[in-house]
Every structure is written in C-alpha cells, then in structure tokens.
PDB file of C-alpha atoms (C1' of nucleotides) in Angstrom:
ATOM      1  CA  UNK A   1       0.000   0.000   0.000  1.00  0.00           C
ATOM      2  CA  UNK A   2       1.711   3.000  -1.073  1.00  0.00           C
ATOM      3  CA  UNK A   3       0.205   6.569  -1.383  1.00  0.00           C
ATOM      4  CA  UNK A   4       0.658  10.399  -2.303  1.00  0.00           C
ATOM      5  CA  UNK A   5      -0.841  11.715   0.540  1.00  0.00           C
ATOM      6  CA  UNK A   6       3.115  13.376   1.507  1.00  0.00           C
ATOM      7  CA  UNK A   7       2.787  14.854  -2.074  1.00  0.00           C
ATOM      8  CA  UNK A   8      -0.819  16.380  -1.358  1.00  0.00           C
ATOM      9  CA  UNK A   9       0.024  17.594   1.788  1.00  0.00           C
ATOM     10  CA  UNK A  10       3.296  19.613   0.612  1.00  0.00           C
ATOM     11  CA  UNK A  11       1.449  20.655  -2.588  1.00  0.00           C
ATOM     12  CA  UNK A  12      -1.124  22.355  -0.370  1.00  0.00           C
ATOM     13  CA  UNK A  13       1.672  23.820   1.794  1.00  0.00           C
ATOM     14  CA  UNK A  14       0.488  21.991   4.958  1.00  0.00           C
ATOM     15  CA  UNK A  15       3.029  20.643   7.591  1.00  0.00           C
ATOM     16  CA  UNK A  16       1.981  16.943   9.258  1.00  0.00           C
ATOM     17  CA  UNK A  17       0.342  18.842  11.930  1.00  0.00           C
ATOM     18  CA  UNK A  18      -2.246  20.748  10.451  1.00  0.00           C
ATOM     19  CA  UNK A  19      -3.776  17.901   8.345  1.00  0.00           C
ATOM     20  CA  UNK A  20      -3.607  15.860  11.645  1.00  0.00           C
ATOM     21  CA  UNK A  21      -5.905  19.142  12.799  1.00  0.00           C
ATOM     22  CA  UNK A  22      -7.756  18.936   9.390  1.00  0.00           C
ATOM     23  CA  UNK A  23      -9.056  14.915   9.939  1.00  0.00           C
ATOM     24  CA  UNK A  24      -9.142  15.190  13.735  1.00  0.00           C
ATOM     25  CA  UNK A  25      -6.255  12.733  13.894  1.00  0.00           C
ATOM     26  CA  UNK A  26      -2.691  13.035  15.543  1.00  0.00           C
ATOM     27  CA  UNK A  27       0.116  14.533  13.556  1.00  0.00           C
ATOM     28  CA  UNK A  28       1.850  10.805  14.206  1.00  0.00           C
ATOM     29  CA  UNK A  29      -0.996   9.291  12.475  1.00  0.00           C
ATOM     30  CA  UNK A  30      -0.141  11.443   9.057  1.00  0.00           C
ATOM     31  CA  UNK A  31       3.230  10.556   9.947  1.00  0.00           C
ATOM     32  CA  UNK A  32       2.803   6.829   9.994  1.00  0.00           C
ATOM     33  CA  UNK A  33       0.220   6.990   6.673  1.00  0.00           C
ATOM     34  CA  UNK A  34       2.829   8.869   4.739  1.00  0.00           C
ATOM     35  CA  UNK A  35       6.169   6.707   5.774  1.00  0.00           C
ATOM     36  CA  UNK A  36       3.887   3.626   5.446  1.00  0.00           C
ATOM     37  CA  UNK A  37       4.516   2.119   8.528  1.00  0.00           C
ATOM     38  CA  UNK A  38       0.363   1.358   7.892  1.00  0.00           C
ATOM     39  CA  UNK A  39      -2.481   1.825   6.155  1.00  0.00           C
ATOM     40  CA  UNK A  40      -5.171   4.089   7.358  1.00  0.00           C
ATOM     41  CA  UNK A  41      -8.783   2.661   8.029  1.00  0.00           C
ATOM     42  CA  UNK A  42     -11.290   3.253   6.125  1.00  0.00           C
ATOM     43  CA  UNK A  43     -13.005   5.955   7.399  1.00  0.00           C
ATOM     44  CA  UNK A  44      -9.827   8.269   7.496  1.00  0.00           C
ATOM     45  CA  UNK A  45      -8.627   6.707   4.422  1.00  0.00           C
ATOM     46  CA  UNK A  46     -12.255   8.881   2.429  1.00  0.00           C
ATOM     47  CA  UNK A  47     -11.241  11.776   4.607  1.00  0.00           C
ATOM     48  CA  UNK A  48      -8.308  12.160   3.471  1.00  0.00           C
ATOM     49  CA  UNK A  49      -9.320  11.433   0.030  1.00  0.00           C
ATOM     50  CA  UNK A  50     -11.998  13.694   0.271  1.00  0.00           C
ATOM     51  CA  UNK A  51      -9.757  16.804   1.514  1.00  0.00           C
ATOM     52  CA  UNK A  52      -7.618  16.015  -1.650  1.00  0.00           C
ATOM     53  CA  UNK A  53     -10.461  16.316  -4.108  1.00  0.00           C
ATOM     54  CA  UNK A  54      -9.381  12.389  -5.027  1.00  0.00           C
ATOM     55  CA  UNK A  55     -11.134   8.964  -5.012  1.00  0.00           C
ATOM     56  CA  UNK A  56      -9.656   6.964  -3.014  1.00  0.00           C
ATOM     57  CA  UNK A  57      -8.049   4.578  -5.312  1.00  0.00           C
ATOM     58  CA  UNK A  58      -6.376   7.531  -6.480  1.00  0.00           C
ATOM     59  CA  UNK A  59      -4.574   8.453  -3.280  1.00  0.00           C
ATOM     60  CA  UNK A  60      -3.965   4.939  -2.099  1.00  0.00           C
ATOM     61  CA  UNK A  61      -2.549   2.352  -4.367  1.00  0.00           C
ATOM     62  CA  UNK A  62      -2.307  -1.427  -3.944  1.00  0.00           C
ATOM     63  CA  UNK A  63       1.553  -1.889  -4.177  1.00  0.00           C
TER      64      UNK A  63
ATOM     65  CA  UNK B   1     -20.061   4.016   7.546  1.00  0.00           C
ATOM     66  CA  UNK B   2     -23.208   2.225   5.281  1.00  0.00           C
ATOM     67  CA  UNK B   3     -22.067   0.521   2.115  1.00  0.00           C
ATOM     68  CA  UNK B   4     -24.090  -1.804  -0.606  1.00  0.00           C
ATOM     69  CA  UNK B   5     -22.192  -4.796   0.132  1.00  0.00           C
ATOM     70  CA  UNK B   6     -24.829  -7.070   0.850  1.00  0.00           C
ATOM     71  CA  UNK B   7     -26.956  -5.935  -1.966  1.00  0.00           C
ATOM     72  CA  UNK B   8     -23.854  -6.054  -4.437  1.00  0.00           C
ATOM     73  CA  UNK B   9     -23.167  -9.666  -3.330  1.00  0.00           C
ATOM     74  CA  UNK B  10     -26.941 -10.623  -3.700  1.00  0.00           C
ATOM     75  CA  UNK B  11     -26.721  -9.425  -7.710  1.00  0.00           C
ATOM     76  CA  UNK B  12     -23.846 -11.661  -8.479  1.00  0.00           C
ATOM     77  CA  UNK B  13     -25.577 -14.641  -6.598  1.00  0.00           C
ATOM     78  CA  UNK B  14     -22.794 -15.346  -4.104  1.00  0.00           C
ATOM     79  CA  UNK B  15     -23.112 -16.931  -0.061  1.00  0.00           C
ATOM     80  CA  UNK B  16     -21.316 -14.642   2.172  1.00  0.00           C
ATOM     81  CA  UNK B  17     -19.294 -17.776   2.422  1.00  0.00           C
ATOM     82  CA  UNK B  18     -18.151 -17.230  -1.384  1.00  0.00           C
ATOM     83  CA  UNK B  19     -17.806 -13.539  -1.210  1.00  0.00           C
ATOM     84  CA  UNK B  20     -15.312 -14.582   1.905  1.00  0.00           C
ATOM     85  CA  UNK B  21     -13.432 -16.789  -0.264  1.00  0.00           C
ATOM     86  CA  UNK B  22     -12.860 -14.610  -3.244  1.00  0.00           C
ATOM     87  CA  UNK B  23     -11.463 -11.442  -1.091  1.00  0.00           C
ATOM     88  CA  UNK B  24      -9.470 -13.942   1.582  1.00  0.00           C
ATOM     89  CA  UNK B  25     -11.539 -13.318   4.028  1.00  0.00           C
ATOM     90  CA  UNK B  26     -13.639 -15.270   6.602  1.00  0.00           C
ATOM     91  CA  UNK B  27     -17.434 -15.435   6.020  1.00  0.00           C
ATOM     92  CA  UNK B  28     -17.635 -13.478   9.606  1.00  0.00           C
ATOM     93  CA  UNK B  29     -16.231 -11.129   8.469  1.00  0.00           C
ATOM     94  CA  UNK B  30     -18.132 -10.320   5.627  1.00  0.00           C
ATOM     95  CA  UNK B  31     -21.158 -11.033   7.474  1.00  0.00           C
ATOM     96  CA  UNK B  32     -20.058  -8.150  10.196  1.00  0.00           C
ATOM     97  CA  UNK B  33     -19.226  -5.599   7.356  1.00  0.00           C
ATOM     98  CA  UNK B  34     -22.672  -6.297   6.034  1.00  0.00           C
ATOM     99  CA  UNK B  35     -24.292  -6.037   8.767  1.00  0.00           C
ATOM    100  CA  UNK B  36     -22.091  -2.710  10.017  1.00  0.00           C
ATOM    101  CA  UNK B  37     -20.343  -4.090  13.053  1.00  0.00           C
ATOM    102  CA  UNK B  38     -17.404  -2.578  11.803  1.00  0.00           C
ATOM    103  CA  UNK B  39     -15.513  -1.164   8.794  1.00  0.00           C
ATOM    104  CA  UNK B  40     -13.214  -3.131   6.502  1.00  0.00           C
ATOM    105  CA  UNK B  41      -9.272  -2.161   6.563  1.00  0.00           C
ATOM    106  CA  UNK B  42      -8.594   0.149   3.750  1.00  0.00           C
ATOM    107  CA  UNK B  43      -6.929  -2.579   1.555  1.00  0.00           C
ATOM    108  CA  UNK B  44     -10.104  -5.211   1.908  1.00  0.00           C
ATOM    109  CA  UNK B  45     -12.483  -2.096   1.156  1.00  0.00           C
ATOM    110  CA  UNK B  46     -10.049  -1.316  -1.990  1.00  0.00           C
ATOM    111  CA  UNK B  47     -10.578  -5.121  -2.850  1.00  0.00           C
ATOM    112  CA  UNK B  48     -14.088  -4.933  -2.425  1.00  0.00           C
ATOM    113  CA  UNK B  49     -14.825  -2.123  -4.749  1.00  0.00           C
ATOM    114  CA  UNK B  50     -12.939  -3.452  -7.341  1.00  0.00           C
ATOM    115  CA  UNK B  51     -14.142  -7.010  -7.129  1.00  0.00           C
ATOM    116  CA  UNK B  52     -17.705  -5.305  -7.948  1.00  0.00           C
ATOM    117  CA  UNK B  53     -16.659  -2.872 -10.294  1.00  0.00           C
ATOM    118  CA  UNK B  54     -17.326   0.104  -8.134  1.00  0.00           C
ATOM    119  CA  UNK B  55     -15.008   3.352  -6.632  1.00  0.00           C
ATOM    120  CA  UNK B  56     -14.739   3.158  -2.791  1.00  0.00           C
ATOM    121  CA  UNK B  57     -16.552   5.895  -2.333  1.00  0.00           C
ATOM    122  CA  UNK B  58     -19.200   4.155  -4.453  1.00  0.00           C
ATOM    123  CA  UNK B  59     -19.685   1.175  -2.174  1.00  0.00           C
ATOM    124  CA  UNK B  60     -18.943   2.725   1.359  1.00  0.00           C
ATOM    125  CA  UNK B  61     -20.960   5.809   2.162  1.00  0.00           C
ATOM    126  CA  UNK B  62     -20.170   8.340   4.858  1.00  0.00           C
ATOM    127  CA  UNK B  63     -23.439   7.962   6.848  1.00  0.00           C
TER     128      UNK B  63
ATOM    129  C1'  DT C   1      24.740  30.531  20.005  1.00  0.00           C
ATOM    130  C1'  DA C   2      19.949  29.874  21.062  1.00  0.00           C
ATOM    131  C1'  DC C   3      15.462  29.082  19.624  1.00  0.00           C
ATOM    132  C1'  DC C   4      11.628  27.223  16.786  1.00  0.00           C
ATOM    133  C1'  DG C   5       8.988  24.680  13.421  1.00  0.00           C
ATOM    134  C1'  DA C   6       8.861  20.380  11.036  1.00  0.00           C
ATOM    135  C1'  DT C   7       9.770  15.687  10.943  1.00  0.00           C
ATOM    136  C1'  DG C   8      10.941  10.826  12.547  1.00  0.00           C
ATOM    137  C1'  DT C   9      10.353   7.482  15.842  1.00  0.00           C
ATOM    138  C1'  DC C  10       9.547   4.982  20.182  1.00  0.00           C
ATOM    139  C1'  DA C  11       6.844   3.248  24.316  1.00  0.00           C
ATOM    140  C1'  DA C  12       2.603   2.201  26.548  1.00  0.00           C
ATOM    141  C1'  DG C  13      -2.117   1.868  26.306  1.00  0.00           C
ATOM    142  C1'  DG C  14      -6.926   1.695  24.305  1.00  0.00           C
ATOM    143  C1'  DT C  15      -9.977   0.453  20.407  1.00  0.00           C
ATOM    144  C1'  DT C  16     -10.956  -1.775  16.023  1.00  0.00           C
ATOM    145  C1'  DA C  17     -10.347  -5.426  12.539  1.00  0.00           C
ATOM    146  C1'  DC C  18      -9.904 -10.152  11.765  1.00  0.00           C
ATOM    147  C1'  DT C  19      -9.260 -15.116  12.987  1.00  0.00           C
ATOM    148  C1'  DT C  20     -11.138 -19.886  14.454  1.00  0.00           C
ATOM    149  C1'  DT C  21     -14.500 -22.439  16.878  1.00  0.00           C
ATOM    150  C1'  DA C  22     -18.927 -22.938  18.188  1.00  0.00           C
ATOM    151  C1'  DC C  23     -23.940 -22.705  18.584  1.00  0.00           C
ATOM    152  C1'  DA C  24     -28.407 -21.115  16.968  1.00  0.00           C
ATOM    153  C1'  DT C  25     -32.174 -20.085  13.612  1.00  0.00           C
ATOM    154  C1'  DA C  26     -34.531 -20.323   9.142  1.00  0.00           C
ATOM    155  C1'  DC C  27     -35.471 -22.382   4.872  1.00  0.00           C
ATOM    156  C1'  DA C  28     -35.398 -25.781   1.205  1.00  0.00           C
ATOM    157  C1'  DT C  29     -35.312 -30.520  -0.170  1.00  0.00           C
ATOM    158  C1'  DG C  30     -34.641 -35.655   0.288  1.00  0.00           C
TER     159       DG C  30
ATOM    160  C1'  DC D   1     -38.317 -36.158   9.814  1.00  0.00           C
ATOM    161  C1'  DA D   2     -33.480 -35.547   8.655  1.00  0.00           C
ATOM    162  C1'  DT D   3     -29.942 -33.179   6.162  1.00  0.00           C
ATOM    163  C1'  DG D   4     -27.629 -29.313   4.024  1.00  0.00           C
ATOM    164  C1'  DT D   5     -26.999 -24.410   2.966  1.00  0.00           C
ATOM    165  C1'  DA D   6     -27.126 -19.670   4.367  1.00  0.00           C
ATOM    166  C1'  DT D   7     -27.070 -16.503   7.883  1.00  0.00           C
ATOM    167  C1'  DG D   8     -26.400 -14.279  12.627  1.00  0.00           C
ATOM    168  C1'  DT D   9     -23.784 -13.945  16.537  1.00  0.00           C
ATOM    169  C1'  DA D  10     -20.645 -14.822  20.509  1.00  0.00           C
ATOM    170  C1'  DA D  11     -16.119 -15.791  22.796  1.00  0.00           C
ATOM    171  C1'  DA D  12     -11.215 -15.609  22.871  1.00  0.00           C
ATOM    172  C1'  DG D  13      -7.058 -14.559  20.741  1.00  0.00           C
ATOM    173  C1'  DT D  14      -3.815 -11.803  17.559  1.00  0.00           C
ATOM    174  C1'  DA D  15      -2.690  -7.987  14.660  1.00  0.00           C
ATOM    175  C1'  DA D  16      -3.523  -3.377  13.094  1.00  0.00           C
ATOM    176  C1'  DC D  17      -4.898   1.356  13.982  1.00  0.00           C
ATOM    177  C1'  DC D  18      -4.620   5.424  16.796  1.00  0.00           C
ATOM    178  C1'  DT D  19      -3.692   8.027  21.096  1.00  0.00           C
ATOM    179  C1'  DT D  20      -0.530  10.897  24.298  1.00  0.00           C
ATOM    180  C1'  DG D  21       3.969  11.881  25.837  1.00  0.00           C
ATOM    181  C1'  DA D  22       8.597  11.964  25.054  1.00  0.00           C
ATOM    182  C1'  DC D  23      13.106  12.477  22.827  1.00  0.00           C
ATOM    183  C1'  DA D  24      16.059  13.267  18.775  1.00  0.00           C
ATOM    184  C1'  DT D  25      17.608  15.500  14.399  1.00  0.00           C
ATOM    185  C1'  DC D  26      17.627  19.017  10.885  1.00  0.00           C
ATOM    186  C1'  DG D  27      17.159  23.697   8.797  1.00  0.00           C
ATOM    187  C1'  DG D  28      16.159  28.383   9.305  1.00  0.00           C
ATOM    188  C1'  DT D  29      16.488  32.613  11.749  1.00  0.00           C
ATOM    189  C1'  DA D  30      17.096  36.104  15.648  1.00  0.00           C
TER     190       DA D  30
END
DNA sequence: TACCGATGTCAAGGTTACTTTACATACATG
DNA sequence: CATGTATGTAAAGTAACCTTGACATCGGTA
C-alpha cells in the first residue's frame, strides 16, 4: 500500500500537523500513513481522500 | 459508515461464504461488514470495490 | 549561540479489525 | 423427519490502527 498523501500535503503547503488538525487525527498518524509504517482505516482513508479532491483509489494504491 | 455490500453480493448470486473466499476473508467477516459491526481495513475495502466494479466511495458511504 | 517549526520514531495503552470455533435459527429438499 | 446451505452472533485470541507523551535531528532565523 503505497500513497501520495506526503505529495498532497506539501502541494497544499500543509506541515503533518495541520492535516492531523484537518481529519481530527494526531500529527503521528499522518506521519505513519505517509512513511507507510500502515495503512489508514477506512473511514480516514475517504477523509483524506476527500480533503484532496481524489477517489480513493487515487490516493492509495495497492503496491 | 453504510455501504451496498450485501446488496452487491446478492446481484452476483454469491453466499457470504463465497464472497469470503474470493477477497481472503472469513465469512464473519463479511457477514459483520454487512451487517455494520465494523468497517473493513482500507486494503479489503479497496478489494471490495474493485471485485464489484465500483469506486470506494461508491460502495462505502459516509453515513 | 539559542530558539523554533517540522519531521521521525519509540513506548505504553486503548480500540478496532480479523481469525477460528462454536452454537443457533430459518429455509429448502430428500 | 433428517440433512444441508445460508445466515447471525458470541467468545477468545492476535494484529492493526490510533492516542498521548517523550526524545532526537535538521534547517532556518534572531
């Protein structure tokens, strides 16, 4: 499972911390999602999506 | 979290026991994503969509 | 130098996702 | 009636997700 949530993020000039703030979830969490130490659940995983203006099969790829 | 699992698998003809075997999962599990107990992990949801055809976002609404 | 924002990572703990085993109900068919 | 298939659910265990708190490094800037 990789994904371009890191790219996103920078794109939109947003550290870790504020899209932790953004989806109500710790900046560790973005952390983790981005250096793919695991996979989001579902719920976050359309959040985030969502923020991006993506599907999720867009943002989130099966390796 | 609702989705159109249940009504998905119905179309195709398929036991939640089937469904189960095609995604590698138990039929429990199906059964409790069905029936909402819980969410699926990201990468079962992904598998999900795309076993029926569908975008994530398609199957697995935000309530 | 000293400070600060951003990032990486760890530990400990709680909750969710998934497993196997098991038992129960309902329905169809021999 | 007896059997088989499909479904619902529970218990107990493991793995994954997510939290807070902490510590470290790096780059920029006063």
């Amino acid at each position: 499972m990789r994904n371009d949530v890191r790219e996103l993020r920078v794109d939109k000039g947003l550290s870790q911390s504020d899209l932790g703030a953004v989806l109500n979830v710790s900046r560790q969490t973005v952390n983790a999602i981005e250096t793919g130490r695991y996979s989001p659940s579902l719920p976050l995983a359309i959040a985030i999506a969502r923020f991006f203006g993506h599907a999720v099969e867009e943002v989130f790829h099966v390796d």
